[in-house]
């Protein structure tokens, strides 16, 4: 078994090839600084990024309010009863995230920040090496994530965006909208794997 195959068994919304792409990006671009992820869920993408951080001795801050996106709520398409806290009567993915970080020995390299993406952006440092946006896919949230984080990436750093679909029939268009906005605002596409794009901030 290759060292990264184990991450493909983590519950989540990411293809293995996309995870390997995140690993590769982090290895190359997060050499001394910090990577940020919006949308931890149960930690699938965080583990691929975190493994590269571990090898580079850098770290990932993964941000999520852990209350689930719109489509993960009770009665919706991606509702998962294992991630629902029946005492709190709400989705709570934090316990599974922490369990996965611990299981894969990434505790020292992946920091879970529990809270809203836009609020977290106000409190986190600038000059980030890599920002991966994979939070709520409503237009309002995707626009807010982009507006909150684009200015926090260092020159030459990476903005990765997940769930880019070419047509509405393939999937929601909010991530694609911010991807196209970024292309008009000093970011250039360096590579795409499935629905995951990586853009570099032109220096
Ligand atoms: C598609 S899932 C992330 C999938 C994950 N990256 C993976 O590898 O499986 C989206 C996550 O974003 C979180 N989320 C949605 N809106 C958010 C916001 N405004 N701030 C923080 N987290 C948010 C949800 O709670 C959910 O866990």
Short mmCIF file of C-alpha atoms and ligand atoms in Angstrom, two decimals:
data_model
loop_
_atom_site.label_atom_id
_atom_site.label_comp_id
_atom_site.label_asym_id
_atom_site.label_seq_id
_atom_site.Cartn_x
_atom_site.Cartn_y
_atom_site.Cartn_z
CA UNK A 1 0.00 0.00 0.00
CA UNK A 2 1.37 3.40 -0.95
CA UNK A 3 1.70 5.82 1.95
CA UNK A 4 -1.20 8.03 0.86
CA UNK A 5 -3.69 5.27 -0.04
CA UNK A 6 -4.90 5.09 3.58
CA UNK A 7 -6.33 8.62 3.32
CA UNK A 8 -8.70 7.47 0.59
CA UNK A 9 -10.64 5.49 3.21
CA UNK A 10 -11.50 8.64 5.17
CA UNK A 11 -15.09 9.73 4.78
CA UNK A 12 -15.29 12.80 2.58
CA UNK A 13 -15.97 14.58 -0.66
CA UNK A 14 -12.70 14.28 -2.52
CA UNK A 15 -11.33 11.84 -5.10
CA UNK A 16 -8.01 10.17 -4.31
CA UNK A 17 -6.35 11.85 -7.35
CA UNK A 18 -7.51 15.22 -6.02
CA UNK A 19 -6.05 14.39 -2.61
CA UNK A 20 -2.75 13.44 -4.20
CA UNK A 21 -2.82 16.74 -6.10
CA UNK A 22 -3.31 18.66 -2.82
CA UNK A 23 -0.41 16.70 -1.32
CA UNK A 24 1.81 17.59 -4.28
CA UNK A 25 0.85 21.27 -4.19
CA UNK A 26 1.54 21.49 -0.47
CA UNK A 27 4.89 19.73 -0.82
CA UNK A 28 5.95 22.23 -3.46
CA UNK A 29 4.48 25.49 -2.15
CA UNK A 30 4.20 25.18 1.64
CA UNK A 31 7.89 24.95 2.46
CA UNK A 32 8.22 27.37 5.37
CA UNK A 33 4.81 28.88 5.99
CA UNK A 34 1.20 27.98 6.58
CA UNK A 35 -1.55 26.32 4.55
CA UNK A 36 -5.25 27.00 5.22
CA UNK A 37 -8.26 24.90 4.34
CA UNK A 38 -11.88 26.10 4.41
CA UNK A 39 -14.13 23.07 4.94
CA UNK A 40 -12.53 20.32 7.04
CA UNK A 41 -15.58 18.03 7.24
CA UNK A 42 -14.12 14.72 8.53
CA UNK A 43 -10.54 15.47 7.51
CA UNK A 44 -10.04 13.72 4.20
CA UNK A 45 -8.41 16.60 2.31
CA UNK A 46 -6.80 17.81 5.56
CA UNK A 47 -4.88 14.53 5.87
CA UNK A 48 -3.41 14.72 2.35
CA UNK A 49 -2.36 18.34 2.95
CA UNK A 50 -1.27 17.55 6.51
CA UNK A 51 0.97 14.67 5.38
CA UNK A 52 2.86 17.06 3.08
CA UNK A 53 3.09 19.60 5.92
CA UNK A 54 4.52 16.88 8.16
CA UNK A 55 7.19 16.08 5.60
CA UNK A 56 7.98 19.80 5.15
CA UNK A 57 7.72 20.57 8.89
CA UNK A 58 5.07 23.22 8.21
CA UNK A 59 1.40 23.22 9.24
CA UNK A 60 -2.18 23.35 8.06
CA UNK A 61 -4.97 25.31 9.73
CA UNK A 62 -8.24 23.62 8.78
CA UNK A 63 -11.37 25.69 9.37
CA UNK A 64 -14.95 24.49 9.77
CA UNK A 65 -17.90 25.38 12.01
CA UNK A 66 -18.65 21.63 11.88
CA UNK A 67 -22.38 22.24 11.51
CA UNK A 68 -22.36 20.96 7.94
CA UNK A 69 -23.14 22.59 4.64
CA UNK A 70 -26.68 23.01 3.33
CA UNK A 71 -26.72 19.64 1.53
CA UNK A 72 -25.46 17.80 4.66
CA UNK A 73 -28.40 18.75 6.87
CA UNK A 74 -31.06 16.30 8.11
CA UNK A 75 -33.21 15.22 5.16
CA UNK A 76 -30.79 16.55 2.52
CA UNK A 77 -28.88 14.57 -0.11
CA UNK A 78 -25.58 14.23 1.77
CA UNK A 79 -26.94 13.82 5.31
CA UNK A 80 -24.90 11.30 7.30
CA UNK A 81 -26.53 10.02 10.51
CA UNK A 82 -23.09 9.09 11.90
CA UNK A 83 -22.16 12.78 11.87
CA UNK A 84 -25.34 13.96 13.60
CA UNK A 85 -25.26 14.68 17.33
CA UNK A 86 -28.75 13.72 18.48
CA UNK A 87 -28.22 15.38 21.90
CA UNK A 88 -27.28 18.73 20.34
CA UNK A 89 -29.77 18.09 17.50
CA UNK A 90 -27.29 19.17 14.86
CA UNK A 91 -24.53 17.98 12.58
CA UNK A 92 -21.18 17.81 14.37
CA UNK A 93 -18.21 16.57 12.37
CA UNK A 94 -15.53 17.76 14.82
CA UNK A 95 -15.14 14.44 16.72
CA UNK A 96 -14.52 12.53 13.47
CA UNK A 97 -12.08 15.16 12.23
CA UNK A 98 -10.04 14.98 15.45
CA UNK A 99 -10.12 11.18 15.41
CA UNK A 100 -8.76 11.09 11.85
CA UNK A 101 -6.00 13.63 12.53
CA UNK A 102 -4.90 11.57 15.56
CA UNK A 103 -5.17 8.22 13.79
CA UNK A 104 -2.84 9.39 11.03
CA UNK A 105 -0.38 10.99 13.48
CA UNK A 106 -0.84 14.48 12.12
CA UNK A 107 -1.70 16.23 15.43
CA UNK A 108 1.42 18.38 15.35
CA UNK A 109 0.87 19.49 11.77
CA UNK A 110 -2.91 19.96 11.40
CA UNK A 111 -4.63 22.51 13.65
CA UNK A 112 -8.44 22.40 13.70
CA UNK A 113 -9.97 25.87 13.95
CA UNK A 114 -13.67 25.65 14.82
CA UNK A 115 -15.58 28.60 13.45
CA UNK A 116 -16.81 30.52 10.49
CA UNK A 117 -14.50 31.04 7.51
CA UNK A 118 -14.93 34.83 7.21
CA UNK A 119 -14.36 35.40 10.95
CA UNK A 120 -11.29 33.16 10.93
CA UNK A 121 -9.82 35.16 8.03
CA UNK A 122 -9.84 38.30 10.20
CA UNK A 123 -7.75 36.60 12.87
CA UNK A 124 -5.26 34.57 10.86
CA UNK A 125 -1.91 35.76 9.58
CA UNK A 126 -1.26 37.00 6.02
CA UNK A 127 1.27 35.66 3.53
CA UNK A 128 -0.21 32.18 3.41
CA UNK A 129 1.48 29.66 1.13
CA UNK A 130 -1.71 27.89 0.14
CA UNK A 131 -5.46 28.41 0.64
CA UNK A 132 -7.85 25.60 -0.26
CA UNK A 133 -11.52 26.63 -0.54
CA UNK A 134 -13.98 23.75 -0.04
CA UNK A 135 -16.68 25.20 2.22
CA UNK A 136 -20.33 25.93 1.51
CA UNK A 137 -21.11 26.02 -2.21
CA UNK A 138 -23.87 28.65 -2.15
CA UNK A 139 -23.01 31.71 -4.25
CA UNK A 140 -23.11 33.92 -1.16
CA UNK A 141 -20.67 31.73 0.81
CA UNK A 142 -18.30 31.05 -2.08
CA UNK A 143 -18.09 34.80 -2.84
CA UNK A 144 -17.47 35.57 0.83
CA UNK A 145 -14.77 32.88 1.10
CA UNK A 146 -12.99 34.24 -1.94
CA UNK A 147 -13.25 37.86 -0.76
CA UNK A 148 -12.06 36.92 2.73
CA UNK A 149 -9.05 34.84 1.74
CA UNK A 150 -7.70 36.08 -1.61
CA UNK A 151 -5.73 38.93 -0.03
CA UNK A 152 -4.11 36.63 2.51
CA UNK A 153 -2.10 34.58 0.02
CA UNK A 154 1.56 35.48 -0.54
CA UNK A 155 2.82 36.37 -4.01
CA UNK A 156 3.55 33.12 -5.80
CA UNK A 157 1.28 31.25 -3.38
CA UNK A 158 -1.60 28.93 -4.25
CA UNK A 159 -5.36 29.30 -4.26
CA UNK A 160 -7.00 25.89 -4.76
CA UNK A 161 -10.75 25.61 -5.32
CA UNK A 162 -12.77 22.40 -5.28
CA UNK A 163 -15.92 21.39 -7.18
CA UNK A 164 -15.45 23.30 -10.41
CA UNK A 165 -18.13 22.04 -12.81
CA UNK A 166 -18.22 23.11 -16.42
CA UNK A 167 -22.02 23.06 -16.69
CA UNK A 168 -24.96 23.36 -14.32
CA UNK A 169 -25.96 19.82 -15.27
CA UNK A 170 -22.63 18.62 -13.82
CA UNK A 171 -22.90 20.59 -10.57
CA UNK A 172 -23.32 23.92 -8.76
CA UNK A 173 -21.67 26.91 -10.37
CA UNK A 174 -20.57 28.97 -7.35
CA UNK A 175 -17.01 27.57 -7.13
CA UNK A 176 -16.64 28.09 -10.88
CA UNK A 177 -17.76 31.71 -10.53
CA UNK A 178 -15.02 32.51 -7.98
CA UNK A 179 -12.49 30.56 -10.04
CA UNK A 180 -13.26 32.73 -13.07
CA UNK A 181 -13.12 35.88 -10.92
CA UNK A 182 -9.68 34.85 -9.64
CA UNK A 183 -8.44 34.42 -13.22
CA UNK A 184 -9.37 38.06 -13.86
CA UNK A 185 -7.68 39.21 -10.65
CA UNK A 186 -4.02 38.31 -10.83
CA UNK A 187 -4.25 34.55 -10.39
CA UNK A 188 -3.16 32.13 -13.12
CA UNK A 189 -4.23 28.52 -13.54
CA UNK A 190 -1.32 26.15 -13.03
CA UNK A 191 -3.13 22.79 -13.09
CA UNK A 192 -6.50 21.11 -12.84
CA UNK A 193 -7.21 17.58 -11.59
CA UNK A 194 -10.85 16.48 -11.90
CA UNK A 195 -12.89 19.27 -10.31
CA UNK A 196 -9.96 20.75 -8.38
CA UNK A 197 -8.10 23.77 -9.73
CA UNK A 198 -4.88 25.32 -8.50
CA UNK A 199 -4.11 28.97 -9.24
CA UNK A 200 -0.95 30.89 -8.44
CA UNK A 201 -0.93 34.52 -7.37
CA UNK A 202 1.20 36.29 -9.95
CA UNK A 203 4.04 38.18 -8.33
C1 LIG B 1 -17.78 19.81 1.12
S1 LIG B 1 -17.47 19.76 2.83
C2 LIG B 1 -15.70 19.73 2.88
C3 LIG B 1 -15.14 18.43 2.41
C4 LIG B 1 -13.72 18.14 2.83
N1 LIG B 1 -12.76 19.13 2.34
C5 LIG B 1 -13.29 16.74 2.42
O1 LIG B 1 -12.11 16.53 2.11
O2 LIG B 1 -14.11 15.83 2.45
C6 LIG B 1 -17.84 21.43 3.30
C7 LIG B 1 -17.59 21.76 4.77
O3 LIG B 1 -17.60 23.19 4.88
C8 LIG B 1 -18.15 23.55 6.12
N2 LIG B 1 -18.61 24.94 6.01
C9 LIG B 1 -19.65 25.41 5.26
N3 LIG B 1 -19.74 26.74 5.38
C10 LIG B 1 -18.75 27.14 6.22
C11 LIG B 1 -18.33 28.40 6.72
N4 LIG B 1 -18.95 29.55 6.38
N5 LIG B 1 -17.30 28.43 7.57
C12 LIG B 1 -16.66 27.29 7.94
N6 LIG B 1 -17.00 26.06 7.48
C13 LIG B 1 -18.03 25.98 6.62
C14 LIG B 1 -19.23 22.53 6.37
O4 LIG B 1 -19.51 22.42 7.75
C15 LIG B 1 -18.64 21.26 5.75
O5 LIG B 1 -18.04 20.44 6.72
#
